[in-house]
Amino acid sequence: MEALVDSIDAGTEARWVVSSCRGSTTMVQKHTSRRSSHPWIDTVWQTVCLSDGLYSATPDGSWDLIRSIAPDGESMVFLSGQAIEPVEVPYQDGESSVVISFSAHVYLAQDRQPRVGPEIRILPVRDGMFVLDGVDLPLPTFENVEPLVDAMIAAGLLLSNDLVARAFSEAPKAASPRSVQQHFKQTTGITQKSFQMIRRAQEAVRRLKAGEVPAGVAVDLGYTDQPHMIKSIKKIMGALPSNLDAVHKI
């Protein structure tokens, strides 16, 4: 298997995920993530699978560029859209992947509409490069993501919707709520409310996994009550707060 990265730097989080998949089968994965200073990148992920199995890919408010490396070293690169519900993804022992999760305001220039749901777009791979809309680009690694995204921007492959980018900032762009909603849906494929619900569920999972009191988390994040939070997490993440080990995209 090709090594993706061995070092763990400051600001990088690594976690092991051990989960049961359809019965008694247990899947073990190591997930490493880091935030990026690049304004067009939300999170960079790396996963190494140490067994066969399935894991649940949960909504995170981003679309992804993914490089999957098979146990024999062969790479596949594909685009996945906004997830609106958990999707079961099969993995093999020895498989690894690098995932670039893009910020909500970023979209593909040549896509007529954003990709939503489990549909993926497989991209050609040749001579250590992958091809996106006629442009040859280096294969993603955990460490080359920022210059790769810069190359994609320079080639005109990626665009940004400034109204969406500033929607959650301290200085949002002047626009009517209806205009913001339209831009958000056109850019991300989901409504602003759905995006906010996903991000709130992520934060709830993050805090619950850190050991915070559920009732306090529910109040802090604006849920009506603890049962409301549990129902929301179950719907979005496909797991109850008592069984969050397999939820890693937070």
Short mmCIF file of C-alpha atoms in Angstrom, two decimals:
data_model
loop_
_atom_site.label_atom_id
_atom_site.label_comp_id
_atom_site.label_asym_id
_atom_site.label_seq_id
_atom_site.Cartn_x
_atom_site.Cartn_y
_atom_site.Cartn_z
CA MET A 1 0.00 0.00 0.00
CA GLU A 2 1.29 3.47 -0.85
CA ALA A 3 2.01 5.53 2.24
CA LEU A 4 0.12 8.82 2.28
CA VAL A 5 1.72 10.54 5.26
CA ASP A 6 3.42 9.35 8.42
CA SER A 7 3.83 12.53 10.45
CA ILE A 8 1.13 14.16 12.55
CA ASP A 9 1.56 17.91 12.88
CA ALA A 10 0.02 20.40 15.25
CA GLY A 11 -3.59 21.07 14.33
CA THR A 12 -4.01 17.58 12.94
CA GLU A 13 -6.36 15.16 14.66
CA ALA A 14 -6.07 11.38 14.38
CA ARG A 15 -8.60 8.88 15.65
CA TRP A 16 -9.23 5.18 15.42
CA VAL A 17 -12.72 4.02 14.51
CA VAL A 18 -13.82 0.52 15.47
CA SER A 19 -17.37 -0.19 14.39
CA SER A 20 -19.70 -3.12 13.92
CA CYS A 21 -21.00 -3.51 10.40
CA ARG A 22 -24.10 -5.58 9.69
CA GLY A 23 -23.91 -8.14 12.40
CA SER A 24 -20.71 -9.33 13.99
CA THR A 25 -18.29 -8.03 11.36
CA THR A 26 -15.97 -5.43 12.86
CA MET A 27 -14.26 -2.78 10.77
CA VAL A 28 -11.21 -0.86 11.93
CA GLN A 29 -10.13 2.41 10.35
CA LYS A 30 -7.69 5.16 11.26
CA HIS A 31 -8.94 8.63 10.37
CA THR A 32 -6.69 11.68 10.34
CA SER A 33 -8.05 15.15 9.70
CA ARG A 34 -6.83 18.71 9.60
CA ARG A 35 -8.35 22.09 9.01
CA SER A 36 -6.88 24.20 6.25
CA SER A 37 -5.96 27.88 6.18
CA HIS A 38 -7.14 27.91 2.57
CA PRO A 39 -10.53 29.70 2.43
CA TRP A 40 -11.85 27.31 -0.23
CA ILE A 41 -11.10 24.15 1.80
CA ASP A 42 -13.15 23.05 4.80
CA THR A 43 -11.30 19.92 5.97
CA VAL A 44 -8.70 17.47 4.70
CA TRP A 45 -9.15 13.80 5.62
CA GLN A 46 -7.00 10.71 5.41
CA THR A 47 -8.27 7.21 6.11
CA VAL A 48 -6.43 3.89 6.37
CA CYS A 49 -8.55 0.73 6.53
CA LEU A 50 -7.22 -2.19 8.56
CA SER A 51 -10.02 -4.63 7.75
CA ASP A 52 -12.81 -5.23 5.25
CA GLY A 53 -16.20 -3.75 6.00
CA LEU A 54 -18.63 -0.89 5.59
CA TYR A 55 -18.66 2.48 7.19
CA SER A 56 -21.34 5.12 7.27
CA ALA A 57 -20.40 8.31 5.38
CA THR A 58 -22.41 11.02 7.11
CA PRO A 59 -23.48 14.49 5.88
CA ASP A 60 -20.99 17.26 6.63
CA GLY A 61 -22.12 20.19 4.47
CA SER A 62 -19.36 19.69 1.88
CA TRP A 63 -18.78 18.07 -1.49
CA ASP A 64 -15.55 16.13 -1.85
CA LEU A 65 -12.67 15.32 -4.15
CA ILE A 66 -11.52 11.83 -3.17
CA ARG A 67 -8.48 9.77 -4.01
CA SER A 68 -8.88 6.11 -3.09
CA ILE A 69 -5.81 3.86 -3.15
CA ALA A 70 -6.46 0.12 -3.47
CA PRO A 71 -4.33 -2.45 -1.59
CA ASP A 72 -2.33 -3.02 -4.80
CA GLY A 73 -1.48 0.71 -4.99
CA GLU A 74 -3.80 1.62 -7.86
CA SER A 75 -5.46 5.02 -7.45
CA MET A 76 -9.00 6.04 -8.28
CA VAL A 77 -10.09 9.70 -8.11
CA PHE A 78 -13.72 10.78 -7.98
CA LEU A 79 -16.07 13.57 -6.96
CA SER A 80 -18.83 13.00 -4.44
CA GLY A 81 -21.69 15.41 -3.83
CA GLN A 82 -23.39 16.85 -0.81
CA ALA A 83 -24.61 14.01 1.40
CA ILE A 84 -28.13 14.48 2.69
CA GLU A 85 -28.29 11.19 4.60
CA PRO A 86 -25.78 8.55 5.73
CA VAL A 87 -24.42 6.36 2.92
CA GLU A 88 -22.79 2.97 3.52
CA VAL A 89 -19.40 2.74 1.80
CA PRO A 90 -17.54 -0.58 1.41
CA TYR A 91 -13.81 -0.70 2.12
CA GLN A 92 -11.06 -3.30 1.82
CA ASP A 93 -8.29 -4.17 4.23
CA GLY A 94 -5.23 -2.18 3.12
CA GLU A 95 -7.21 0.49 1.27
CA SER A 96 -6.54 4.15 2.01
CA SER A 97 -7.92 7.48 0.89
CA VAL A 98 -7.41 11.24 0.89
CA VAL A 99 -10.48 13.45 0.93
CA ILE A 100 -10.69 17.17 0.22
CA SER A 101 -13.92 18.57 1.65
CA PHE A 102 -14.62 21.93 0.03
CA SER A 103 -16.15 24.97 1.70
CA ALA A 104 -19.85 25.58 1.08
CA HIS A 105 -19.28 28.54 -1.26
CA VAL A 106 -17.07 26.57 -3.69
CA TYR A 107 -18.45 24.90 -6.81
CA LEU A 108 -17.25 23.34 -10.05
CA ALA A 109 -17.26 25.81 -12.92
CA GLN A 110 -18.50 23.33 -15.54
CA ASP A 111 -21.21 21.67 -13.45
CA ARG A 112 -24.67 22.84 -14.42
CA GLN A 113 -25.95 21.99 -10.97
CA PRO A 114 -24.33 20.80 -7.76
CA ARG A 115 -24.05 17.08 -7.13
CA VAL A 116 -26.26 15.88 -4.26
CA GLY A 117 -26.68 12.43 -2.77
CA PRO A 118 -24.71 9.21 -3.35
CA GLU A 119 -23.94 9.80 -7.05
CA ILE A 120 -20.22 10.07 -7.82
CA ARG A 121 -18.22 11.18 -10.88
CA ILE A 122 -15.12 9.08 -11.58
CA LEU A 123 -12.20 11.00 -13.09
CA PRO A 124 -9.49 9.62 -15.43
CA VAL A 125 -6.13 8.75 -13.82
CA ARG A 126 -2.95 8.47 -15.90
CA ASP A 127 0.81 8.82 -15.40
CA GLY A 128 0.49 9.88 -11.76
CA MET A 129 -2.07 12.57 -12.58
CA PHE A 130 -5.85 12.84 -12.65
CA VAL A 131 -7.89 14.75 -15.22
CA LEU A 132 -10.71 17.13 -14.36
CA ASP A 133 -12.56 18.83 -17.20
CA GLY A 134 -9.57 18.54 -19.53
CA VAL A 135 -6.92 19.68 -17.04
CA ASP A 136 -4.16 17.35 -15.76
CA LEU A 137 -3.60 17.69 -12.01
CA PRO A 138 -1.34 15.94 -9.47
CA LEU A 139 -2.88 13.16 -7.41
CA PRO A 140 -4.04 14.44 -4.00
CA THR A 141 -2.02 13.64 -0.90
CA PHE A 142 -2.66 14.68 2.67
CA GLU A 143 0.01 17.36 2.34
CA ASN A 144 -0.36 18.79 -1.21
CA VAL A 145 -4.01 19.82 -0.99
CA GLU A 146 -3.53 23.59 -0.81
CA PRO A 147 -1.31 23.93 -3.93
CA LEU A 148 -3.60 21.46 -5.72
CA VAL A 149 -6.67 23.59 -5.01
CA ASP A 150 -4.75 26.71 -6.06
CA ALA A 151 -3.95 24.97 -9.37
CA MET A 152 -7.64 24.11 -9.80
CA ILE A 153 -8.60 27.73 -9.19
CA ALA A 154 -5.93 29.03 -11.58
CA ALA A 155 -7.21 26.65 -14.27
CA GLY A 156 -10.75 27.97 -13.86
CA LEU A 157 -12.07 24.66 -12.57
CA LEU A 158 -13.37 26.05 -9.27
CA LEU A 159 -15.44 29.15 -8.58
CA SER A 160 -16.73 30.79 -5.41
CA ASN A 161 -20.09 32.35 -4.63
CA ASP A 162 -19.21 35.40 -2.55
CA LEU A 163 -22.72 35.82 -1.20
CA VAL A 164 -22.64 32.27 0.20
CA ALA A 165 -19.07 32.72 1.45
CA ARG A 166 -20.12 35.75 3.48
CA ALA A 167 -23.49 34.41 4.61
CA PHE A 168 -22.07 33.22 7.94
CA SER A 169 -19.45 35.92 8.38
CA GLU A 170 -19.58 38.94 10.65
CA ALA A 171 -20.07 41.11 7.56
CA PRO A 172 -22.59 39.30 5.32
CA LYS A 173 -23.13 40.71 1.85
CA ALA A 174 -26.22 42.88 1.52
CA ALA A 175 -28.98 40.74 0.02
CA SER A 176 -32.54 39.74 0.77
CA PRO A 177 -33.11 36.48 2.68
CA ARG A 178 -34.77 35.04 -0.42
CA SER A 179 -31.73 35.88 -2.57
CA VAL A 180 -29.39 34.28 -0.03
CA GLN A 181 -31.54 31.14 -0.01
CA GLN A 182 -31.55 30.95 -3.80
CA HIS A 183 -27.79 31.41 -4.06
CA PHE A 184 -27.20 28.84 -1.32
CA LYS A 185 -29.36 26.21 -3.01
CA GLN A 186 -27.85 26.90 -6.45
CA THR A 187 -24.29 26.65 -5.10
CA THR A 188 -24.54 23.78 -2.60
CA GLY A 189 -27.56 21.81 -3.76
CA ILE A 190 -29.11 22.02 -0.30
CA THR A 191 -30.95 24.77 1.53
CA GLN A 192 -29.24 27.04 4.01
CA LYS A 193 -31.46 25.58 6.73
CA SER A 194 -30.39 22.03 5.86
CA PHE A 195 -26.74 23.13 5.93
CA GLN A 196 -27.21 24.72 9.35
CA MET A 197 -28.94 21.59 10.69
CA ILE A 198 -26.06 19.40 9.45
CA ARG A 199 -23.44 21.64 11.02
CA ARG A 200 -25.39 21.82 14.27
CA ALA A 201 -25.64 18.02 14.40
CA GLN A 202 -21.88 17.80 13.76
CA GLU A 203 -21.17 20.15 16.64
CA ALA A 204 -23.54 18.19 18.88
CA VAL A 205 -21.76 14.93 18.04
CA ARG A 206 -18.36 16.56 18.59
CA ARG A 207 -19.33 17.78 22.04
CA LEU A 208 -21.10 14.58 23.07
CA LYS A 209 -18.05 12.52 22.06
CA ALA A 210 -15.95 14.87 24.20
CA GLY A 211 -18.07 13.85 27.20
CA GLU A 212 -20.27 16.91 27.64
CA VAL A 213 -23.67 16.56 29.31
CA PRO A 214 -26.35 15.92 26.63
CA ALA A 215 -28.94 18.23 28.16
CA GLY A 216 -26.44 21.09 28.27
CA VAL A 217 -25.34 20.48 24.67
CA ALA A 218 -28.98 20.56 23.53
CA VAL A 219 -29.60 23.91 25.25
CA ASP A 220 -26.35 25.48 24.03
CA LEU A 221 -27.00 24.54 20.41
CA GLY A 222 -30.59 25.75 20.34
CA TYR A 223 -32.45 22.46 20.26
CA THR A 224 -35.91 22.51 21.81
CA ASP A 225 -34.85 19.84 24.27
CA GLN A 226 -32.67 16.74 24.54
CA PRO A 227 -35.14 14.44 22.67
CA HIS A 228 -35.17 16.98 19.81
CA MET A 229 -31.37 16.79 19.62
CA ILE A 230 -31.39 12.98 19.70
CA LYS A 231 -33.97 12.85 16.88
CA SER A 232 -31.96 15.29 14.77
CA ILE A 233 -28.67 13.41 15.24
CA LYS A 234 -30.37 10.12 14.43
CA LYS A 235 -31.90 11.52 11.23
CA ILE A 236 -28.75 13.26 9.95
CA MET A 237 -25.98 11.00 11.25
CA GLY A 238 -27.85 7.70 11.34
CA ALA A 239 -26.76 7.03 14.91
CA LEU A 240 -28.02 7.60 18.41
CA PRO A 241 -25.94 9.67 20.86
CA SER A 242 -25.23 6.44 22.75
CA ASN A 243 -23.49 4.95 19.67
CA LEU A 244 -21.42 7.64 17.95
CA ASP A 245 -18.12 5.77 17.59
CA ALA A 246 -18.56 5.29 13.85
CA VAL A 247 -19.33 8.98 13.18
CA HIS A 248 -15.99 10.57 12.30
CA LYS A 249 -16.71 13.42 9.83
CA ILE A 250 -17.14 16.07 12.52
#
